[in-house]
Amino acid sequence: MKTWIVAYVATAVVFFALDLLWLGVIARDFYRDQLGPLMLERPNLAAAGAFYAMYVVGVVIFAVLPSLGGTWAGAFLWGALFGAFCYATYDLTNFATLKGWPVAMTFVDIAWGTFLTGVSATVGVLVTRSVVGAP
């Protein structure tokens, strides 16, 4: 149980901090320009919190825990793949079903989700190993 908790907290902190930096500072204007009137003035914090909480569970189950006995590169790969599949599901569904969903948004968001999840899984593995030890 300690392993799972450490893995979850470490992964969540990194994922949330990097995504906040990306969405709130680095790519804020890009998202605003791409989404225009679809974007809320203030995000729905309950929905955002539910996403972060559930998504990190997936990262831990599918990337962090299976990689604890492997390499950091393996953790990055599994995390990146999980991120690519999840973000592609969201973005490609929006592109397929919403009028005016920008193609640039689709590619940038999938790339970001892939990178973000890979890095978060890697740090989750490294922190968990340093706190709990390798299996």
Coordinates of C-alpha atoms in Angstrom, one line a residue:
M1 CA 0.0 0.0 0.0
K2 CA 2.9 2.4 0.8
T3 CA 4.3 1.8 -2.7
W4 CA 1.0 2.7 -4.3
I5 CA 0.5 5.8 -2.2
V6 CA 4.0 7.1 -2.9
A7 CA 3.7 6.3 -6.6
Y8 CA 0.3 8.1 -6.8
V9 CA 1.4 11.2 -4.9
A10 CA 4.7 11.6 -6.7
T11 CA 3.1 11.1 -10.1
A12 CA 0.2 13.4 -9.3
V13 CA 2.4 16.3 -8.1
V14 CA 4.6 16.2 -11.2
F15 CA 1.6 15.8 -13.6
F16 CA -0.4 18.6 -12.0
A17 CA 2.5 21.0 -11.7
L18 CA 3.7 20.6 -15.3
D19 CA 0.2 20.7 -16.7
L20 CA -0.6 23.8 -14.7
L21 CA 2.6 25.5 -16.0
W22 CA 1.7 24.4 -19.6
L23 CA -1.9 25.4 -19.5
G24 CA -1.6 28.4 -17.4
V25 CA 1.6 30.0 -18.7
I26 CA 3.4 28.4 -21.6
A27 CA 0.5 27.5 -23.9
R28 CA -2.3 29.6 -22.5
D29 CA -2.6 31.9 -25.5
F30 CA -2.4 29.0 -27.9
Y31 CA -5.3 27.2 -26.3
R32 CA -7.3 30.5 -26.1
D33 CA -6.6 31.2 -29.8
Q34 CA -7.5 27.7 -30.8
L35 CA -10.6 27.1 -28.8
G36 CA -12.0 30.7 -28.7
P37 CA -15.5 30.8 -27.4
L38 CA -15.5 27.1 -26.4
M39 CA -13.2 28.0 -23.5
L40 CA -14.6 28.9 -20.1
E41 CA -13.4 32.1 -18.4
R42 CA -12.7 29.9 -15.4
P43 CA -12.3 26.2 -15.6
N44 CA -14.7 23.8 -13.9
L45 CA -12.5 22.9 -10.9
A46 CA -14.6 19.9 -9.9
A47 CA -14.3 18.4 -13.4
A48 CA -10.6 19.2 -13.6
G49 CA -10.0 17.6 -10.2
A50 CA -11.9 14.5 -11.2
F51 CA -9.8 14.2 -14.4
Y52 CA -6.5 14.6 -12.6
A53 CA -7.4 12.2 -9.8
M54 CA -8.6 9.5 -12.2
Y55 CA -5.9 10.0 -14.9
V56 CA -3.1 9.6 -12.4
V57 CA -4.6 6.3 -11.2
G58 CA -4.3 5.1 -14.8
V59 CA -0.7 6.3 -15.1
V60 CA 0.2 4.5 -11.9
I61 CA -1.5 1.3 -12.8
F62 CA -0.4 1.1 -16.5
A63 CA 3.1 2.8 -16.3
V64 CA 4.5 3.4 -12.9
L65 CA 3.9 0.2 -11.0
P66 CA 4.9 -2.1 -14.0
S67 CA 8.1 -0.1 -14.4
L68 CA 9.3 -0.2 -10.8
G69 CA 11.6 -3.1 -11.5
G70 CA 12.7 -1.8 -14.9
T71 CA 14.5 1.2 -16.3
W72 CA 13.6 4.9 -16.3
A73 CA 13.4 4.7 -20.1
G74 CA 10.8 1.9 -19.8
A75 CA 8.8 4.0 -17.4
F76 CA 8.9 6.9 -19.9
L77 CA 7.9 4.7 -22.7
W78 CA 4.9 3.2 -20.9
G79 CA 3.8 6.6 -19.6
A80 CA 4.2 8.2 -23.0
L81 CA 2.2 5.4 -24.7
F82 CA -0.6 5.7 -22.1
G83 CA -0.6 9.5 -22.6
A84 CA -0.7 9.2 -26.4
F85 CA -3.6 6.8 -26.3
C86 CA -5.6 8.8 -23.8
Y87 CA -5.0 12.2 -25.3
A88 CA -5.6 10.9 -28.8
T89 CA -8.9 9.5 -27.7
Y90 CA -10.0 12.9 -26.4
D91 CA -8.6 15.0 -29.2
L92 CA -9.5 12.8 -32.1
T93 CA -13.0 12.3 -30.8
N94 CA -13.4 16.1 -30.6
F95 CA -11.9 16.5 -34.1
A96 CA -14.3 13.9 -35.4
T97 CA -17.4 15.2 -33.7
L98 CA -17.1 18.9 -33.0
K99 CA -17.6 21.6 -35.6
G100 CA -14.5 23.8 -35.8
W101 CA -12.2 21.7 -33.6
P102 CA -8.7 22.8 -34.8
V103 CA -6.3 20.2 -36.3
A104 CA -3.4 22.1 -34.8
M105 CA -5.0 21.7 -31.3
T106 CA -5.3 18.0 -31.9
F107 CA -1.6 17.5 -32.7
V108 CA -0.2 19.8 -30.1
D109 CA -2.4 18.4 -27.3
I110 CA -1.6 14.8 -28.1
A111 CA 2.1 15.6 -28.2
W112 CA 1.8 17.4 -24.9
G113 CA -0.1 14.6 -23.2
T114 CA 2.4 12.1 -24.5
F115 CA 5.4 14.0 -23.2
L116 CA 3.7 15.0 -19.9
T117 CA 2.6 11.5 -19.1
G118 CA 6.0 10.0 -19.9
V119 CA 7.8 12.5 -17.7
S120 CA 5.3 12.1 -14.9
A121 CA 5.5 8.3 -15.0
T122 CA 9.3 8.5 -15.0
V123 CA 9.5 10.8 -12.0
G124 CA 6.8 8.6 -10.3
V125 CA 9.0 5.6 -10.7
L126 CA 12.2 7.3 -9.6
V127 CA 10.6 8.8 -6.5
T128 CA 8.9 5.6 -5.5
R129 CA 12.1 3.7 -5.8
S130 CA 14.0 6.2 -3.7
V131 CA 11.3 6.2 -0.9
V132 CA 10.2 2.6 -0.9
G133 CA 13.1 0.8 -2.7
A134 CA 13.2 -1.2 -5.9
P135 CA 11.1 -4.4 -5.9

